[in-house]
mmCIF file of C-alpha atoms and ligand atoms in Angstrom:
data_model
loop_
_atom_site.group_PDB
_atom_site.id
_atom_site.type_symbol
_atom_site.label_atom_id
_atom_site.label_comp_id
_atom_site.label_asym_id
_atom_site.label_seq_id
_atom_site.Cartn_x
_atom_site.Cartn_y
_atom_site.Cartn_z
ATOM 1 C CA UNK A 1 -21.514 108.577 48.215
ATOM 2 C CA UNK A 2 -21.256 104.854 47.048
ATOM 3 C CA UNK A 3 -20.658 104.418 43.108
ATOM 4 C CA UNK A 4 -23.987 103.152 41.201
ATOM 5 C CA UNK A 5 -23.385 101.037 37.803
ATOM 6 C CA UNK A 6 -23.550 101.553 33.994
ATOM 7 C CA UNK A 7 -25.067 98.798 32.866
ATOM 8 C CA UNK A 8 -25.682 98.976 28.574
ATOM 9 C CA UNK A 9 -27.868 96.350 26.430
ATOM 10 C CA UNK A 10 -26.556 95.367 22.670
ATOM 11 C CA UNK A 11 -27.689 93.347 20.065
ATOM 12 C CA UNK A 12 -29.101 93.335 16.117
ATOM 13 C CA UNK A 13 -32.583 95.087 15.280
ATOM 14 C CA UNK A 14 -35.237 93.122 16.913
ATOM 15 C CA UNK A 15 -33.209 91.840 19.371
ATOM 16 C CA UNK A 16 -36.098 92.711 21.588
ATOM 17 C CA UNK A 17 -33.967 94.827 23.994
ATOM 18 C CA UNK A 18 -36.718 97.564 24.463
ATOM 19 C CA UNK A 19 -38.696 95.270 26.351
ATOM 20 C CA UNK A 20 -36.178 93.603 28.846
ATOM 21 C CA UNK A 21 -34.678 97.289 29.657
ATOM 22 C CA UNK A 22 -38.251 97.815 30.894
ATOM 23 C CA UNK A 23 -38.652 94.719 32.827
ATOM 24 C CA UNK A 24 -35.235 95.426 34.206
ATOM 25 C CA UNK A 25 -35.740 99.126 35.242
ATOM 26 C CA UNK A 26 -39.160 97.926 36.928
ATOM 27 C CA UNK A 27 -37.667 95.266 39.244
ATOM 28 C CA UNK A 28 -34.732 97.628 40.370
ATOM 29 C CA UNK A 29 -36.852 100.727 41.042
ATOM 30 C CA UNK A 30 -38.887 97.998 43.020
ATOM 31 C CA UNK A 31 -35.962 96.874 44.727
ATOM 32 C CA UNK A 32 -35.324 101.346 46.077
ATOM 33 C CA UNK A 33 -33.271 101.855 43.199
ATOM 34 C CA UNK A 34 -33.104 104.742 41.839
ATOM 35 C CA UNK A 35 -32.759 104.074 37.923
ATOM 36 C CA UNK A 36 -31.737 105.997 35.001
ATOM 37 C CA UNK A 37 -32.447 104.936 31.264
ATOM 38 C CA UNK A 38 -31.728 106.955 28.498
ATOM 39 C CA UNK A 39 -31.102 105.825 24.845
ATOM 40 C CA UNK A 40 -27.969 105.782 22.239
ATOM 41 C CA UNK A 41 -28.064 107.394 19.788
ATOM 42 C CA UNK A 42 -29.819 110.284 22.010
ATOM 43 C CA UNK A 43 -29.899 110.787 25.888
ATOM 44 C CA UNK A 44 -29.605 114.750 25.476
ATOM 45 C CA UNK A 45 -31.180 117.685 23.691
ATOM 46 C CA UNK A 46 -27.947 117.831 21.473
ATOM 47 C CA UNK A 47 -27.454 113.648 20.797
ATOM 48 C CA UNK A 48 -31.621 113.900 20.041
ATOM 49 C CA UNK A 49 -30.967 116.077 17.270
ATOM 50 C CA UNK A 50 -27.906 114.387 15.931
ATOM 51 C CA UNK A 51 -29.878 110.974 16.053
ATOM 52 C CA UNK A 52 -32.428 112.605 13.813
ATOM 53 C CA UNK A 53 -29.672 113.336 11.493
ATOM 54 C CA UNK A 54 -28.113 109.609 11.445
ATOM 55 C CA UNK A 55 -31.525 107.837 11.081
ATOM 56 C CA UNK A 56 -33.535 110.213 8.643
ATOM 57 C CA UNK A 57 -34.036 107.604 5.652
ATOM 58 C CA UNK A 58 -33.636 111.288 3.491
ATOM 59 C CA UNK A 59 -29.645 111.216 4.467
ATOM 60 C CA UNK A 60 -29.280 108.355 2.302
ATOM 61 C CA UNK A 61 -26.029 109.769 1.117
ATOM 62 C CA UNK A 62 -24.697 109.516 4.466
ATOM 63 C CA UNK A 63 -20.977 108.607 3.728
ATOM 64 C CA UNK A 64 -19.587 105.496 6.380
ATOM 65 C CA UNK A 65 -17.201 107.598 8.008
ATOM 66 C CA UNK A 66 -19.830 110.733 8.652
ATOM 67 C CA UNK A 67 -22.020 108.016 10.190
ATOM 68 C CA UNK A 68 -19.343 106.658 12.585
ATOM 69 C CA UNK A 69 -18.244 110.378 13.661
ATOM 70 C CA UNK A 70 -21.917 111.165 14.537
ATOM 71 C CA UNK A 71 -22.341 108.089 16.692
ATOM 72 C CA UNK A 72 -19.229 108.963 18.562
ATOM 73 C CA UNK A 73 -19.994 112.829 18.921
ATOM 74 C CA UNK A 74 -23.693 112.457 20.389
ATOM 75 C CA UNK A 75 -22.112 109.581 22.503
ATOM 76 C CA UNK A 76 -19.543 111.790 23.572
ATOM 77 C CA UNK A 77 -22.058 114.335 24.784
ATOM 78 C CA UNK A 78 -24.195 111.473 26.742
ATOM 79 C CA UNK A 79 -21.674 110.082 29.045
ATOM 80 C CA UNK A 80 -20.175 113.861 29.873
ATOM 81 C CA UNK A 81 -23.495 115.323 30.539
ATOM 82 C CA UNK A 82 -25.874 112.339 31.131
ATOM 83 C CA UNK A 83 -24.004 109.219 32.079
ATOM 84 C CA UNK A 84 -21.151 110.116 34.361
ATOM 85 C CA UNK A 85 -22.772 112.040 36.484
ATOM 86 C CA UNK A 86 -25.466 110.138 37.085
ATOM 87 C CA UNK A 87 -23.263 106.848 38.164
ATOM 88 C CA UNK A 88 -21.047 108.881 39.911
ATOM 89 C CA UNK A 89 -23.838 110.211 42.080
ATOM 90 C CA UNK A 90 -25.013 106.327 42.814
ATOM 91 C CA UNK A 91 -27.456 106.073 39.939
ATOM 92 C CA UNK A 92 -27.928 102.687 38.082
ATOM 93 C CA UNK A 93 -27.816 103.887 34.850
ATOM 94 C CA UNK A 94 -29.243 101.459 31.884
ATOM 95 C CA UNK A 95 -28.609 102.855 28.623
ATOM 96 C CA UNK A 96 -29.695 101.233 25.534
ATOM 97 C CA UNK A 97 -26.893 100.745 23.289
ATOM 98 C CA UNK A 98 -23.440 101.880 22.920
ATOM 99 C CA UNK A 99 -20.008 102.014 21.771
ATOM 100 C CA UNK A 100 -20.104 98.054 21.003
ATOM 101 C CA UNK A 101 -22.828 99.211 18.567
ATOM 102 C CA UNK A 102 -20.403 101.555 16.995
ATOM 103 C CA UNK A 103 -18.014 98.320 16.847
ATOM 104 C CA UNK A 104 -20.878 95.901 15.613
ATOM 105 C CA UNK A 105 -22.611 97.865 13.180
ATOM 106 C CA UNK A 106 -19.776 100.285 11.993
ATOM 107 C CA UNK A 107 -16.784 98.292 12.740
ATOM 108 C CA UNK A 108 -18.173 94.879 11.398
ATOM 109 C CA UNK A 109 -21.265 95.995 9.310
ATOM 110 C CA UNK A 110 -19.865 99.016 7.236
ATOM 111 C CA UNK A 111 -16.413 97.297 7.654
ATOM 112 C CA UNK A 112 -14.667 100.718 8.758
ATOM 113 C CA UNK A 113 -12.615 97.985 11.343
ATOM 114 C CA UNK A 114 -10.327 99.311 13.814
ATOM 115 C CA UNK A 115 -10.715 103.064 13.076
ATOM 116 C CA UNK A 116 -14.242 102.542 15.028
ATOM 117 C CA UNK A 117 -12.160 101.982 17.921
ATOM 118 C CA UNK A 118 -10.160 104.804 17.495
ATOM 119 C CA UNK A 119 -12.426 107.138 16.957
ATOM 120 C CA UNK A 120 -14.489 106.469 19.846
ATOM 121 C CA UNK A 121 -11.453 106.378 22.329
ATOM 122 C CA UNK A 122 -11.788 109.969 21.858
ATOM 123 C CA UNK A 123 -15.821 109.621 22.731
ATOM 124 C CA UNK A 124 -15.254 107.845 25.755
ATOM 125 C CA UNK A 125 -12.322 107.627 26.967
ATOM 126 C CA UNK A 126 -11.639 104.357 29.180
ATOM 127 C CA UNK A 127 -15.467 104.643 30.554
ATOM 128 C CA UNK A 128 -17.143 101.818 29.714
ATOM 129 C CA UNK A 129 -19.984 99.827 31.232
ATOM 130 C CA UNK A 130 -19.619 97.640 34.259
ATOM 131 C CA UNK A 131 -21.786 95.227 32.670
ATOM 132 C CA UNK A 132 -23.222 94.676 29.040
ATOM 133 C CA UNK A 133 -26.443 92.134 28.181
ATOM 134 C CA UNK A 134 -26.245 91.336 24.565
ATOM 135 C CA UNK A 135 -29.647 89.976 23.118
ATOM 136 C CA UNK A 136 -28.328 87.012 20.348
ATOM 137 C CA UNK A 137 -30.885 86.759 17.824
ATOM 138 C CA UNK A 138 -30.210 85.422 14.450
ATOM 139 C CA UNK A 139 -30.345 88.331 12.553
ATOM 140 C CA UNK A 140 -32.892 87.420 9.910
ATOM 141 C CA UNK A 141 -35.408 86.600 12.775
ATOM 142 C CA UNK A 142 -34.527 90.125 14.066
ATOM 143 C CA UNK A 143 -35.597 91.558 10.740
ATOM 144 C CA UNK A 144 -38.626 89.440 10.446
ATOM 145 C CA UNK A 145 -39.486 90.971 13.775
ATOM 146 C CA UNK A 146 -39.419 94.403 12.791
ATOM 147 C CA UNK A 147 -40.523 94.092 9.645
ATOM 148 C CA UNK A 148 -44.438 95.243 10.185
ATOM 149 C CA UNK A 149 -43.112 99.076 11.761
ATOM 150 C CA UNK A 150 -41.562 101.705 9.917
ATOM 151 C CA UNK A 151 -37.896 100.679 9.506
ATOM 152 C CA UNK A 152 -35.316 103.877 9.981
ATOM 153 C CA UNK A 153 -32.077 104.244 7.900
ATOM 154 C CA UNK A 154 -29.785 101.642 9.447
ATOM 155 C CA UNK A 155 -32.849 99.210 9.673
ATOM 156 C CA UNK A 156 -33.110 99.341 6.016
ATOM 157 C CA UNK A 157 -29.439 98.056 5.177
ATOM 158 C CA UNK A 158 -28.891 94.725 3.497
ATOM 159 C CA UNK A 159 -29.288 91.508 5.135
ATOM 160 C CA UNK A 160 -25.640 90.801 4.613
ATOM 161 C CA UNK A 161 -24.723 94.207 6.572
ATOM 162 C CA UNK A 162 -27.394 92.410 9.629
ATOM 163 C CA UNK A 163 -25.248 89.248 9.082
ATOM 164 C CA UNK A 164 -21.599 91.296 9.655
ATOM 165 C CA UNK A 165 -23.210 93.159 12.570
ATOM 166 C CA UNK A 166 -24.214 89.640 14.279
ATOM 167 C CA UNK A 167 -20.791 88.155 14.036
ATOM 168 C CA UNK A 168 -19.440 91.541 14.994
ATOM 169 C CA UNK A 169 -21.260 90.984 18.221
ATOM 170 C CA UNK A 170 -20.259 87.651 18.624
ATOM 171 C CA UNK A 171 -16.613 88.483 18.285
ATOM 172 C CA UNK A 172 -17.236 91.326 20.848
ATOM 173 C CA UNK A 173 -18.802 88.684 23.744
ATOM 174 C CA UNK A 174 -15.827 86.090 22.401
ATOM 175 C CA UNK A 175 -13.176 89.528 23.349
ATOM 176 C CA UNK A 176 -14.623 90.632 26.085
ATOM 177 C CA UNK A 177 -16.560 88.110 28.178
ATOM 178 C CA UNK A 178 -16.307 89.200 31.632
ATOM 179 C CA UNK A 179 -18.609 92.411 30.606
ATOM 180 C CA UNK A 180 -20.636 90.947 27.739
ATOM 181 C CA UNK A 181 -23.154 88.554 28.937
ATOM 182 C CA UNK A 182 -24.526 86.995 26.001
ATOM 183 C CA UNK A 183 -28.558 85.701 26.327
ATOM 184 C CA UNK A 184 -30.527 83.576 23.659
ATOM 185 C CA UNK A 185 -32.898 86.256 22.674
ATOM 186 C CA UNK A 186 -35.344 83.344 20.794
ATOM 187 C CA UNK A 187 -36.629 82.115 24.060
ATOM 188 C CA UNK A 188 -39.639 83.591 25.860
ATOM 189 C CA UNK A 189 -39.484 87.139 27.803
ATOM 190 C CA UNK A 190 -39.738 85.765 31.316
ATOM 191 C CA UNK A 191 -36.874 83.742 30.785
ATOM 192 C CA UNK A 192 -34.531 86.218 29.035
ATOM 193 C CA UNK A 193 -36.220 88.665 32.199
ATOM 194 C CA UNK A 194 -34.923 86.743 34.609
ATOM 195 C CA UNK A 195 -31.132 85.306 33.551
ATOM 196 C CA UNK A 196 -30.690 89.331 32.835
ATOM 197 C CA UNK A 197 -32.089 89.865 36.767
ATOM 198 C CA UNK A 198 -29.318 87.342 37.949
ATOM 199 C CA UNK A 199 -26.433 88.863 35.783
ATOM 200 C CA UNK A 200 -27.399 92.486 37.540
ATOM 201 C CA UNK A 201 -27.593 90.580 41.008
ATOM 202 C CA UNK A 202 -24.180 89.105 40.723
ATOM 203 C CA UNK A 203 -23.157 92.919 39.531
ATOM 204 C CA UNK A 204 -24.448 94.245 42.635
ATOM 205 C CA UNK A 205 -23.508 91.916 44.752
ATOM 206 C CA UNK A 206 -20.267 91.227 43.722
HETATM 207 P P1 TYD B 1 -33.001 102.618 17.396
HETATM 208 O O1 TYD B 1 -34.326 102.991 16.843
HETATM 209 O O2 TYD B 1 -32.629 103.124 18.742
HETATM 210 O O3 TYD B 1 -32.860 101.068 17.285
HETATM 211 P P2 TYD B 1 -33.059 99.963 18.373
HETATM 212 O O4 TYD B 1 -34.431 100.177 18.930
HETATM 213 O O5 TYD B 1 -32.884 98.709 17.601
HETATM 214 O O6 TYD B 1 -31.953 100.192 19.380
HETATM 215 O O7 TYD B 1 -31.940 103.064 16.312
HETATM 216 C C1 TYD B 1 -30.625 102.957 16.507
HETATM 217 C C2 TYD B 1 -30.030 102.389 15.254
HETATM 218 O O8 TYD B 1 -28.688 102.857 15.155
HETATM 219 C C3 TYD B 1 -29.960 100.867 15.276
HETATM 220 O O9 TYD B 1 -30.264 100.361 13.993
HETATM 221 C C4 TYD B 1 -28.510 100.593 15.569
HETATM 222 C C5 TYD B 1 -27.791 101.786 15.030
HETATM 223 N N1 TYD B 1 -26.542 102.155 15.735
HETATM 224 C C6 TYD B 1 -25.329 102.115 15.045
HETATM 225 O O10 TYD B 1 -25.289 101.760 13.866
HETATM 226 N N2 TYD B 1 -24.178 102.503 15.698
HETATM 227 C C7 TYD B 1 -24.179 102.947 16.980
HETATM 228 O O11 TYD B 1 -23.123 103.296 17.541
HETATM 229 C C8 TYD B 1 -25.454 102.997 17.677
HETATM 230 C C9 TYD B 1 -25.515 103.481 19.083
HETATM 231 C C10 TYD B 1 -26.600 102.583 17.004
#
């Protein structure tokens, strides 16, 4: 059976990436696809419960490194149980975040640095997506965004940790630019829909 794809979205809070995955997943199941989202931290009953842990606004005490491990273990458990399987049986999978989120927001925001990396080489392995859409917002207009809904733990961080994580994600499309497609998340959702629809195209077609 043919390979599908593992395609990820990134970018700060607000980003609006909730909204293109589901404009994306609509035109591919559209197009016979048979599509699989799922969600980081989460995707299984075990990463569920360890993404209540990391977000709870009660864990406030939640030590840097304690953060990073938990992000790596319930990622860990996604692409064994969730991810892998699914591509390798010809699914597109889309999953909403991962490990450059671990890079932007614990690498760059909490300033761990390369450790992140290291750490997560143990979550992942080598597998990493065949293509990554990273929604650039400037950060502050992310928060603004979100500002009216209940914010979870990360959310509520400084602005200058929602600063680090932007340029963190900037360095990451600057690294990496044949998998990280960076689009202006400012302009309206029909346009961000489609340049994403052309960068999965070219994926497929390729
Ligand atoms: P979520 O509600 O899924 O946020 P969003 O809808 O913006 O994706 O919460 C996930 C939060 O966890 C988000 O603030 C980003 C953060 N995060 C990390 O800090 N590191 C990570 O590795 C991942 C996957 C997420």
């Amino acid at each position: 059976m043919k390979r599908g794809y593992f395609i990820t979205f990134e970018g700060g809070d607000g980003s609006g990436k909730s909204t293109q995955i589901k404009l994306l997943q609509d035109f591919l199941t559209e197009q016979g696809y048979h599509v699989l989202l799922t969600r980081e931290p989460g995707g299984t009953a075990i990463s569920e419960k360890i993404r209540d842990i990391i977000l709870d606004k009660k864990n406030a005490e939640m030590c840097d490194m304690t953060e990073t491990m938990l992000y790596a273990a319930a990622r860990a458990q996604l692409v064994q149980q969730v991810i892998k399987p699914a591509v390798d049986g010809g699914d597109i999978v889309i999953c909403d975040r991962f490990v450059d989120s671990s890079i932007a927001y614990q690498a760059w925001g909490r300033g761990l640095g390369d450790l992140v990396w290291d750490i997560n080489r143990h979550a992942v392995g080598d597998y990493m997506p065949d293509l990554t859409i990273l929604l650039k917002l400037d950060p502050m207009q992310g928060m603004k965004r979100i500002k009216s809904r209940e914010q979870d733990r990360i959310e509520l961080s400084s602005d200058d940790f929602h600063r680090k994580v932007y340029e963190g994600y900037l360095n990451l499309e600057a690294m990496d630019s044949d998998r990280i497609k960076g689009i202006d998340a400012s302009q309206g959702i029909d346009r961000i829909a489609e340049q994403i629809r052309d960068l999965v195209e070219d994926l497929i077609n390729r």
